[in-house]
PDB file of C-alpha atoms in Angstrom:
ATOM      1  CA  UNK A 342       3.405  27.006  16.903  1.00 64.00           C
ATOM      2  CA  UNK A 343       1.049  26.721  13.949  1.00 82.00           C
ATOM      3  CA  UNK A 344       1.140  23.749  11.593  1.00 90.00           C
ATOM      4  CA  UNK A 345      -0.471  23.600   8.172  1.00 94.00           C
ATOM      5  CA  UNK A 346      -2.157  20.314   7.362  1.00 95.00           C
ATOM      6  CA  UNK A 347      -4.126  18.925   4.426  1.00 95.00           C
ATOM      7  CA  UNK A 348      -6.831  16.243   4.411  1.00 94.00           C
ATOM      8  CA  UNK A 349      -6.254  14.384   1.152  1.00 91.00           C
ATOM      9  CA  UNK A 350      -8.414  11.724  -0.516  1.00 89.00           C
ATOM     10  CA  UNK A 351      -6.026   9.432  -2.399  1.00 84.00           C
ATOM     11  CA  UNK A 352      -6.985   7.253  -5.384  1.00 77.00           C
ATOM     12  CA  UNK A 353     -10.009   9.359  -6.336  1.00 77.00           C
ATOM     13  CA  UNK A 354     -11.027  12.663  -7.929  1.00 78.00           C
ATOM     14  CA  UNK A 355     -14.251  12.848  -5.871  1.00 80.00           C
ATOM     15  CA  UNK A 356     -14.269  14.546  -2.429  1.00 81.00           C
ATOM     16  CA  UNK A 357     -14.887  12.230   0.541  1.00 81.00           C
ATOM     17  CA  UNK A 358     -14.090   9.129  -1.519  1.00 79.00           C
ATOM     18  CA  UNK A 359     -10.880   7.132  -1.785  1.00 80.00           C
ATOM     19  CA  UNK A 360      -8.370   6.764   1.056  1.00 83.00           C
ATOM     20  CA  UNK A 361      -8.339   9.701   3.537  1.00 89.00           C
ATOM     21  CA  UNK A 362      -4.785  10.791   4.457  1.00 92.00           C
ATOM     22  CA  UNK A 363      -3.679  13.636   6.746  1.00 95.00           C
ATOM     23  CA  UNK A 364      -0.517  15.377   5.484  1.00 97.00           C
ATOM     24  CA  UNK A 365       1.640  17.960   7.255  1.00 97.00           C
ATOM     25  CA  UNK A 366       3.817  19.311   4.395  1.00 95.00           C
ATOM     26  CA  UNK A 367       6.035  21.541   6.578  1.00 94.00           C
ATOM     27  CA  UNK A 368       6.769  19.630   9.766  1.00 95.00           C
ATOM     28  CA  UNK A 369      10.364  20.788  10.339  1.00 95.00           C
ATOM     29  CA  UNK A 370      11.152  21.061  14.045  1.00 93.00           C
ATOM     30  CA  UNK A 371       8.788  18.331  15.220  1.00 96.00           C
ATOM     31  CA  UNK A 372      10.236  15.320  17.032  1.00 96.00           C
ATOM     32  CA  UNK A 373       8.778  11.834  16.814  1.00 96.00           C
ATOM     33  CA  UNK A 374       6.951  12.033  20.166  1.00 96.00           C
ATOM     34  CA  UNK A 375       5.085  15.144  18.997  1.00 96.00           C
ATOM     35  CA  UNK A 376       4.206  13.519  15.668  1.00 97.00           C
ATOM     36  CA  UNK A 377       2.837  10.465  17.447  1.00 96.00           C
ATOM     37  CA  UNK A 378       0.638  12.588  19.731  1.00 96.00           C
ATOM     38  CA  UNK A 379      -0.725  14.544  16.774  1.00 96.00           C
ATOM     39  CA  UNK A 380      -1.437  11.356  14.820  1.00 95.00           C
ATOM     40  CA  UNK A 381      -3.301   9.873  17.804  1.00 93.00           C
ATOM     41  CA  UNK A 382      -5.298  13.062  18.285  1.00 94.00           C
ATOM     42  CA  UNK A 383      -6.563  13.188  14.687  1.00 94.00           C
ATOM     43  CA  UNK A 384      -7.049   9.411  14.479  1.00 89.00           C
ATOM     44  CA  UNK A 385      -6.586   9.071  10.727  1.00 89.00           C
ATOM     45  CA  UNK A 386      -5.548   5.645   9.517  1.00 85.00           C
ATOM     46  CA  UNK A 387      -2.478   7.352   8.028  1.00 91.00           C
ATOM     47  CA  UNK A 388      -0.855  10.638   9.040  1.00 95.00           C
ATOM     48  CA  UNK A 389       2.182  11.963   7.159  1.00 96.00           C
ATOM     49  CA  UNK A 390       4.776  14.476   8.315  1.00 98.00           C
ATOM     50  CA  UNK A 391       7.254  15.861   5.770  1.00 97.00           C
ATOM     51  CA  UNK A 392      10.558  17.384   6.821  1.00 96.00           C
ATOM     52  CA  UNK A 393      13.130  18.876   4.465  1.00 93.00           C
ATOM     53  CA  UNK A 394      16.237  16.791   3.803  1.00 88.00           C
ATOM     54  CA  UNK A 395      19.767  17.920   3.020  1.00 85.00           C
ATOM     55  CA  UNK A 396      19.263  17.782  -0.748  1.00 85.00           C
ATOM     56  CA  UNK A 397      17.056  19.743  -3.121  1.00 84.00           C
ATOM     57  CA  UNK A 398      13.686  18.118  -3.804  1.00 86.00           C
ATOM     58  CA  UNK A 399      14.084  15.519  -1.050  1.00 92.00           C
ATOM     59  CA  UNK A 400      11.992  15.122   2.080  1.00 95.00           C
ATOM     60  CA  UNK A 401      12.075  12.883   5.108  1.00 96.00           C
ATOM     61  CA  UNK A 402       8.647  11.242   5.316  1.00 96.00           C
ATOM     62  CA  UNK A 403       7.359  10.125   8.718  1.00 96.00           C
ATOM     63  CA  UNK A 404       4.261   7.953   8.621  1.00 95.00           C
ATOM     64  CA  UNK A 405       2.039   7.028  11.576  1.00 93.00           C
ATOM     65  CA  UNK A 406      -1.090   4.928  12.021  1.00 85.00           C
ATOM     66  CA  UNK A 407      -4.224   5.948  13.920  1.00 82.00           C
ATOM     67  CA  UNK A 408      -2.696   4.893  17.239  1.00 84.00           C
ATOM     68  CA  UNK A 409       0.452   6.872  16.641  1.00 89.00           C
ATOM     69  CA  UNK A 410       2.449   3.807  15.671  1.00 87.00           C
ATOM     70  CA  UNK A 411       5.284   4.485  13.214  1.00 89.00           C
ATOM     71  CA  UNK A 412       4.811   2.764   9.840  1.00 86.00           C
ATOM     72  CA  UNK A 413       7.763   1.877   7.566  1.00 84.00           C
ATOM     73  CA  UNK A 414       5.871   2.210   4.285  1.00 85.00           C
ATOM     74  CA  UNK A 415       2.454   2.554   2.643  1.00 84.00           C
ATOM     75  CA  UNK A 416       1.577   3.391  -0.945  1.00 85.00           C
ATOM     76  CA  UNK A 417      -1.435   5.683  -0.625  1.00 87.00           C
ATOM     77  CA  UNK A 418       0.233   8.158   1.780  1.00 92.00           C
ATOM     78  CA  UNK A 419       3.079   8.508  -0.717  1.00 91.00           C
ATOM     79  CA  UNK A 420       0.636   9.461  -3.459  1.00 89.00           C
ATOM     80  CA  UNK A 421      -1.163  11.893  -1.136  1.00 92.00           C
ATOM     81  CA  UNK A 422       2.056  13.471   0.138  1.00 93.00           C
ATOM     82  CA  UNK A 423       3.364  13.987  -3.389  1.00 91.00           C
ATOM     83  CA  UNK A 424       0.217  15.816  -4.452  1.00 91.00           C
ATOM     84  CA  UNK A 425       0.189  17.878  -1.239  1.00 94.00           C
ATOM     85  CA  UNK A 426       3.639  19.309  -1.903  1.00 92.00           C
ATOM     86  CA  UNK A 427       2.108  20.915  -5.002  1.00 91.00           C
ATOM     87  CA  UNK A 428      -1.248  21.846  -3.446  1.00 88.00           C
ATOM     88  CA  UNK A 429       0.449  23.514  -0.481  1.00 91.00           C
ATOM     89  CA  UNK A 430       2.737  25.610  -2.676  1.00 89.00           C
ATOM     90  CA  UNK A 431       5.834  23.940  -1.239  1.00 90.00           C
ATOM     91  CA  UNK A 432       6.665  23.060  -4.832  1.00 88.00           C
ATOM     92  CA  UNK A 433       5.419  25.109  -7.813  1.00 87.00           C
ATOM     93  CA  UNK A 434       2.593  23.686  -9.927  1.00 86.00           C
ATOM     94  CA  UNK A 435       4.608  23.517 -13.145  1.00 87.00           C
ATOM     95  CA  UNK A 436       2.862  21.853 -16.067  1.00 91.00           C
ATOM     96  CA  UNK A 437       4.390  18.491 -16.875  1.00 90.00           C
ATOM     97  CA  UNK A 438       6.086  16.127 -14.433  1.00 90.00           C
ATOM     98  CA  UNK A 439       7.863  17.164 -11.250  1.00 89.00           C
ATOM     99  CA  UNK A 440      10.200  14.568  -9.728  1.00 90.00           C
ATOM    100  CA  UNK A 441      11.416  14.368  -6.136  1.00 90.00           C
ATOM    101  CA  UNK A 442      12.312  11.837  -3.450  1.00 93.00           C
ATOM    102  CA  UNK A 443      10.973  10.775  -0.089  1.00 94.00           C
ATOM    103  CA  UNK A 444      13.189   9.132   2.498  1.00 94.00           C
ATOM    104  CA  UNK A 445      11.469   6.443   4.542  1.00 92.00           C
ATOM    105  CA  UNK A 446      12.737   3.772   6.972  1.00 88.00           C
ATOM    106  CA  UNK A 447      12.829   1.281   4.074  1.00 84.00           C
ATOM    107  CA  UNK A 448      14.910   3.597   1.864  1.00 86.00           C
ATOM    108  CA  UNK A 449      14.373   6.239  -0.806  1.00 89.00           C
ATOM    109  CA  UNK A 450      11.231   6.327  -2.961  1.00 91.00           C
ATOM    110  CA  UNK A 451      10.905   8.295  -6.194  1.00 92.00           C
ATOM    111  CA  UNK A 452       7.762  10.387  -6.714  1.00 90.00           C
ATOM    112  CA  UNK A 453       6.431  11.933  -9.922  1.00 91.00           C
ATOM    113  CA  UNK A 454       3.562  14.416  -9.914  1.00 90.00           C
ATOM    114  CA  UNK A 455       2.023  15.538 -13.194  1.00 92.00           C
ATOM    115  CA  UNK A 456       0.263  18.898 -13.463  1.00 92.00           C
ATOM    116  CA  UNK A 457      -1.898  20.385 -16.177  1.00 91.00           C
ATOM    117  CA  UNK A 458      -2.970  24.045 -16.151  1.00 88.00           C
ATOM    118  CA  UNK A 459      -1.617  24.382 -12.633  1.00 84.00           C
ATOM    119  CA  UNK A 460      -3.652  21.450 -11.292  1.00 86.00           C
ATOM    120  CA  UNK A 461      -2.369  18.130 -10.003  1.00 86.00           C
ATOM    121  CA  UNK A 462      -3.616  15.408 -12.353  1.00 87.00           C
ATOM    122  CA  UNK A 463      -1.565  12.377 -11.322  1.00 85.00           C
ATOM    123  CA  UNK A 464       0.790  11.292  -8.554  1.00 86.00           C
ATOM    124  CA  UNK A 465       2.807   8.064  -8.652  1.00 85.00           C
ATOM    125  CA  UNK A 466       5.771   6.465  -6.923  1.00 86.00           C
ATOM    126  CA  UNK A 467       8.540   4.180  -8.066  1.00 84.00           C
ATOM    127  CA  UNK A 468      10.881   2.132  -5.926  1.00 81.00           C
ATOM    128  CA  UNK A 469      13.383  -0.693  -6.043  1.00 80.00           C
ATOM    129  CA  UNK A 470      13.227  -3.357  -3.376  1.00 77.00           C
ATOM    130  CA  UNK A 471      14.696  -6.749  -2.606  1.00 79.00           C
ATOM    131  CA  UNK A 472      12.238  -9.448  -1.554  1.00 81.00           C
ATOM    132  CA  UNK A 473      13.030 -13.063  -0.738  1.00 86.00           C
ATOM    133  CA  UNK A 474      10.576 -15.768  -1.776  1.00 88.00           C
ATOM    134  CA  UNK A 475       9.484 -18.247   0.893  1.00 85.00           C
ATOM    135  CA  UNK A 476       7.382 -21.135  -0.449  1.00 82.00           C
ATOM    136  CA  UNK A 477       6.741 -22.592   3.012  1.00 86.00           C
ATOM    137  CA  UNK A 478       3.142 -21.626   3.686  1.00 89.00           C
ATOM    138  CA  UNK A 479       0.193 -23.158   5.578  1.00 90.00           C
ATOM    139  CA  UNK A 480      -1.725 -25.972   3.928  1.00 91.00           C
ATOM    140  CA  UNK A 481      -4.427 -25.192   1.395  1.00 91.00           C
ATOM    141  CA  UNK A 482      -7.051 -26.232   3.954  1.00 92.00           C
ATOM    142  CA  UNK A 483      -5.588 -23.867   6.546  1.00 93.00           C
ATOM    143  CA  UNK A 484      -5.476 -20.977   4.077  1.00 94.00           C
ATOM    144  CA  UNK A 485      -9.114 -21.603   3.162  1.00 94.00           C
ATOM    145  CA  UNK A 486     -10.030 -21.560   6.851  1.00 94.00           C
ATOM    146  CA  UNK A 487      -8.100 -18.320   7.429  1.00 94.00           C
ATOM    147  CA  UNK A 488     -10.130 -16.705   4.627  1.00 95.00           C
ATOM    148  CA  UNK A 489     -13.412 -18.312   5.757  1.00 95.00           C
ATOM    149  CA  UNK A 490     -13.754 -20.191   2.475  1.00 93.00           C
ATOM    150  CA  UNK A 491     -15.528 -23.581   2.394  1.00 88.00           C
ATOM    151  CA  UNK A 492     -12.546 -25.513   1.018  1.00 79.00           C
ATOM    152  CA  UNK A 493      -9.228 -25.097  -0.711  1.00 75.00           C
ATOM    153  CA  UNK A 494     -10.499 -25.615  -4.259  1.00 77.00           C
ATOM    154  CA  UNK A 495     -10.650 -21.844  -4.700  1.00 82.00           C
ATOM    155  CA  UNK A 496      -6.972 -21.367  -3.858  1.00 80.00           C
ATOM    156  CA  UNK A 497      -4.746 -20.750  -6.867  1.00 78.00           C
ATOM    157  CA  UNK A 498      -4.657 -18.740 -10.074  1.00 81.00           C
ATOM    158  CA  UNK A 499      -3.261 -19.878 -13.395  1.00 78.00           C
ATOM    159  CA  UNK A 500       0.507 -20.098 -12.994  1.00 80.00           C
ATOM    160  CA  UNK A 501       0.529 -18.845  -9.395  1.00 87.00           C
ATOM    161  CA  UNK A 502       0.500 -20.432  -5.937  1.00 90.00           C
ATOM    162  CA  UNK A 503       0.467 -18.876  -2.447  1.00 92.00           C
ATOM    163  CA  UNK A 504       3.858 -17.430  -1.473  1.00 92.00           C
ATOM    164  CA  UNK A 505       5.518 -15.363   1.210  1.00 91.00           C
ATOM    165  CA  UNK A 506       7.418 -12.342  -0.070  1.00 90.00           C
ATOM    166  CA  UNK A 507       9.820 -11.421   2.711  1.00 86.00           C
ATOM    167  CA  UNK A 508      11.605  -8.092   2.938  1.00 79.00           C
ATOM    168  CA  UNK A 509      11.072  -4.519   4.126  1.00 74.00           C
ATOM    169  CA  UNK A 510       7.400  -4.826   3.106  1.00 78.00           C
ATOM    170  CA  UNK A 511       6.688  -8.517   3.697  1.00 86.00           C
ATOM    171  CA  UNK A 512       3.363  -9.907   2.518  1.00 91.00           C
ATOM    172  CA  UNK A 513       1.707 -13.315   2.240  1.00 93.00           C
ATOM    173  CA  UNK A 514       0.015 -13.401  -1.172  1.00 95.00           C
ATOM    174  CA  UNK A 515      -2.854 -15.813  -1.867  1.00 95.00           C
ATOM    175  CA  UNK A 516      -4.136 -16.080  -5.455  1.00 95.00           C
ATOM    176  CA  UNK A 517      -7.803 -17.091  -5.787  1.00 95.00           C
ATOM    177  CA  UNK A 518      -9.683 -18.465  -8.783  1.00 91.00           C
ATOM    178  CA  UNK A 519     -12.194 -15.658  -9.261  1.00 92.00           C
ATOM    179  CA  UNK A 520     -13.424 -12.343  -7.950  1.00 94.00           C
ATOM    180  CA  UNK A 521     -16.610 -13.846  -6.480  1.00 93.00           C
ATOM    181  CA  UNK A 522     -14.475 -15.929  -4.112  1.00 93.00           C
ATOM    182  CA  UNK A 523     -12.333 -12.898  -3.281  1.00 94.00           C
ATOM    183  CA  UNK A 524     -15.397 -10.863  -2.296  1.00 93.00           C
ATOM    184  CA  UNK A 525     -16.690 -13.747  -0.185  1.00 93.00           C
ATOM    185  CA  UNK A 526     -13.485 -14.037   1.828  1.00 94.00           C
ATOM    186  CA  UNK A 527     -13.197 -12.736   5.388  1.00 93.00           C
ATOM    187  CA  UNK A 528     -10.353 -12.995   7.867  1.00 94.00           C
ATOM    188  CA  UNK A 529     -10.720 -15.615  10.602  1.00 94.00           C
ATOM    189  CA  UNK A 530      -8.376 -14.755  13.472  1.00 92.00           C
ATOM    190  CA  UNK A 531      -8.951 -18.040  15.255  1.00 93.00           C
ATOM    191  CA  UNK A 532      -8.048 -20.045  12.144  1.00 93.00           C
ATOM    192  CA  UNK A 533      -4.928 -17.925  11.751  1.00 91.00           C
ATOM    193  CA  UNK A 534      -3.931 -18.651  15.362  1.00 90.00           C
ATOM    194  CA  UNK A 535      -4.483 -22.409  14.918  1.00 90.00           C
ATOM    195  CA  UNK A 536      -2.335 -22.610  11.787  1.00 88.00           C
ATOM    196  CA  UNK A 537       1.409 -22.260  11.262  1.00 84.00           C
ATOM    197  CA  UNK A 538       0.768 -18.666  10.170  1.00 82.00           C
ATOM    198  CA  UNK A 539       1.619 -17.288  13.590  1.00 79.00           C
ATOM    199  CA  UNK A 540       5.179 -18.531  13.266  1.00 79.00           C
ATOM    200  CA  UNK A 541       5.830 -18.315   9.535  1.00 79.00           C
ATOM    201  CA  UNK A 542       3.777 -15.512   7.959  1.00 82.00           C
ATOM    202  CA  UNK A 543       4.032 -11.712   7.904  1.00 84.00           C
ATOM    203  CA  UNK A 544       1.153  -9.875   9.602  1.00 82.00           C
ATOM    204  CA  UNK A 545      -0.651  -8.991   6.372  1.00 87.00           C
ATOM    205  CA  UNK A 546      -2.231 -11.222   3.740  1.00 94.00           C
ATOM    206  CA  UNK A 547      -3.079 -10.017   0.238  1.00 95.00           C
ATOM    207  CA  UNK A 548      -5.691 -12.066  -1.610  1.00 96.00           C
ATOM    208  CA  UNK A 549      -5.897 -11.504  -5.365  1.00 95.00           C
ATOM    209  CA  UNK A 550      -8.065 -12.758  -8.224  1.00 94.00           C
ATOM    210  CA  UNK A 551      -8.061 -12.253 -12.019  1.00 92.00           C
ATOM    211  CA  UNK A 552     -10.609  -9.710 -13.250  1.00 92.00           C
ATOM    212  CA  UNK A 553     -10.108  -9.889 -17.018  1.00 89.00           C
ATOM    213  CA  UNK A 554      -7.964  -7.979 -19.494  1.00 87.00           C
ATOM    214  CA  UNK A 555      -8.017  -4.363 -20.539  1.00 88.00           C
ATOM    215  CA  UNK A 556      -8.335  -3.369 -24.185  1.00 87.00           C
ATOM    216  CA  UNK A 557      -4.550  -2.913 -24.425  1.00 86.00           C
ATOM    217  CA  UNK A 558      -3.913  -6.419 -23.070  1.00 83.00           C
ATOM    218  CA  UNK A 559      -3.039  -5.338 -19.530  1.00 87.00           C
ATOM    219  CA  UNK A 560      -4.058  -7.891 -16.894  1.00 87.00           C
ATOM    220  CA  UNK A 561      -6.598  -6.653 -14.346  1.00 91.00           C
ATOM    221  CA  UNK A 562      -6.559  -7.948 -10.781  1.00 94.00           C
ATOM    222  CA  UNK A 563      -8.845  -7.376  -7.842  1.00 94.00           C
ATOM    223  CA  UNK A 564      -7.168  -7.486  -4.462  1.00 95.00           C
ATOM    224  CA  UNK A 565      -8.036  -7.292  -0.777  1.00 95.00           C
ATOM    225  CA  UNK A 566      -5.765  -6.864   2.225  1.00 92.00           C
ATOM    226  CA  UNK A 567      -6.338  -8.807   5.444  1.00 93.00           C
ATOM    227  CA  UNK A 568      -4.392  -9.040   8.688  1.00 85.00           C
ATOM    228  CA  UNK A 569      -4.301  -9.101  12.459  1.00 80.00           C
ATOM    229  CA  UNK A 570      -4.270  -5.311  12.655  1.00 76.00           C
ATOM    230  CA  UNK A 571      -7.135  -4.890  10.160  1.00 76.00           C
ATOM    231  CA  UNK A 572     -10.677  -5.013  11.513  1.00 71.00           C
ATOM    232  CA  UNK A 573     -13.458  -6.926   9.776  1.00 72.00           C
ATOM    233  CA  UNK A 574     -15.136  -3.613   8.895  1.00 72.00           C
ATOM    234  CA  UNK A 575     -12.065  -2.213   7.135  1.00 73.00           C
ATOM    235  CA  UNK A 576     -11.232  -2.516   3.453  1.00 75.00           C
ATOM    236  CA  UNK A 577      -7.823  -0.835   3.494  1.00 77.00           C
ATOM    237  CA  UNK A 578      -5.961   0.460   0.441  1.00 78.00           C
ATOM    238  CA  UNK A 579      -3.560  -2.051  -1.040  1.00 84.00           C
ATOM    239  CA  UNK A 580      -0.713   0.324  -1.929  1.00 81.00           C
ATOM    240  CA  UNK A 581       1.600  -0.986   0.807  1.00 81.00           C
ATOM    241  CA  UNK A 582       1.465  -4.459  -0.780  1.00 87.00           C
ATOM    242  CA  UNK A 583       2.259  -3.327  -4.338  1.00 87.00           C
ATOM    243  CA  UNK A 584       6.023  -3.956  -4.250  1.00 86.00           C
ATOM    244  CA  UNK A 585       5.403  -7.500  -3.007  1.00 89.00           C
ATOM    245  CA  UNK A 586       2.612  -8.063  -5.549  1.00 91.00           C
ATOM    246  CA  UNK A 587       4.781  -6.828  -8.417  1.00 88.00           C
ATOM    247  CA  UNK A 588       7.500  -9.292  -7.404  1.00 88.00           C
ATOM    248  CA  UNK A 589       4.929 -12.071  -7.048  1.00 90.00           C
ATOM    249  CA  UNK A 590       3.515 -11.514 -10.524  1.00 89.00           C
ATOM    250  CA  UNK A 591       6.958 -11.250 -12.089  1.00 86.00           C
ATOM    251  CA  UNK A 592       7.822 -14.756 -10.879  1.00 84.00           C
ATOM    252  CA  UNK A 593       5.372 -16.378 -13.304  1.00 74.00           C
ATOM    253  CA  UNK A 594       4.594 -13.766 -15.931  1.00 69.00           C
ATOM    254  CA  UNK A 595       7.023 -13.778 -18.917  1.00 64.00           C
ATOM    255  CA  UNK A 596       6.176 -10.264 -20.130  1.00 64.00           C
ATOM    256  CA  UNK A 597       8.984  -7.708 -20.017  1.00 67.00           C
ATOM    257  CA  UNK A 598       8.030  -5.136 -18.991  1.00 71.00           C
ATOM    258  CA  UNK A 599       5.232  -6.670 -16.927  1.00 76.00           C
ATOM    259  CA  UNK A 600       2.065  -4.585 -16.766  1.00 81.00           C
ATOM    260  CA  UNK A 601      -0.983  -5.167 -14.606  1.00 83.00           C
ATOM    261  CA  UNK A 602      -3.613  -3.136 -12.813  1.00 84.00           C
ATOM    262  CA  UNK A 603      -4.726  -3.994  -9.285  1.00 85.00           C
ATOM    263  CA  UNK A 604      -7.760  -2.485  -7.582  1.00 82.00           C
TER     264      UNK A 604
END
């Protein structure tokens, strides 16, 4: 049995940059055990298998980590998978926007891929999600220790405080004063274990900091993802945390619609 696969660099237009994703656009007939073995064999941080659904322009999306562990959701594989459906010829490269859906464990996600002159130029996803806000978080001193910061004075961003966003894609979001502090931060597993985080927090922490405004008035943020399953050498893409971050920003930002850019 032969299987076509594509190695896709998401979030870049330069080869061997961005987030590397392995995508199998025509994985009908595979069962989960086979997908897990394939994902472990290749060892990519994210491996995607697409299987046709019972409706036109819908696919079941199966996502696995490098150890073959099923993942409920991640943003960058969605972007890569959407572009691959065009690259592979599964969908025609029609100029303009092509819309379709992926079905994941967390629900349906809408994808839009824009083509120009038969080439994929942009791939984006849209989703609705329900997230509950939990304001019970570790102390400022504990959060500073978890991020290896000297004290808690750096914690906070105008109008925002650390919060848990609990739901299908739970995330503990920590706003910091500036990007210099964000770049200095590193995850301290021992401090995490000593704090209440082990009992109260989701396994991933997103630290954010303001990075100025764009010419059109859009807020720019820098962000970094930390967690127990993320090694100190990794700087993983933040797409999986975007639904939680959008909800977090909407709590304190009066703009409607709210626009921001996070990198």
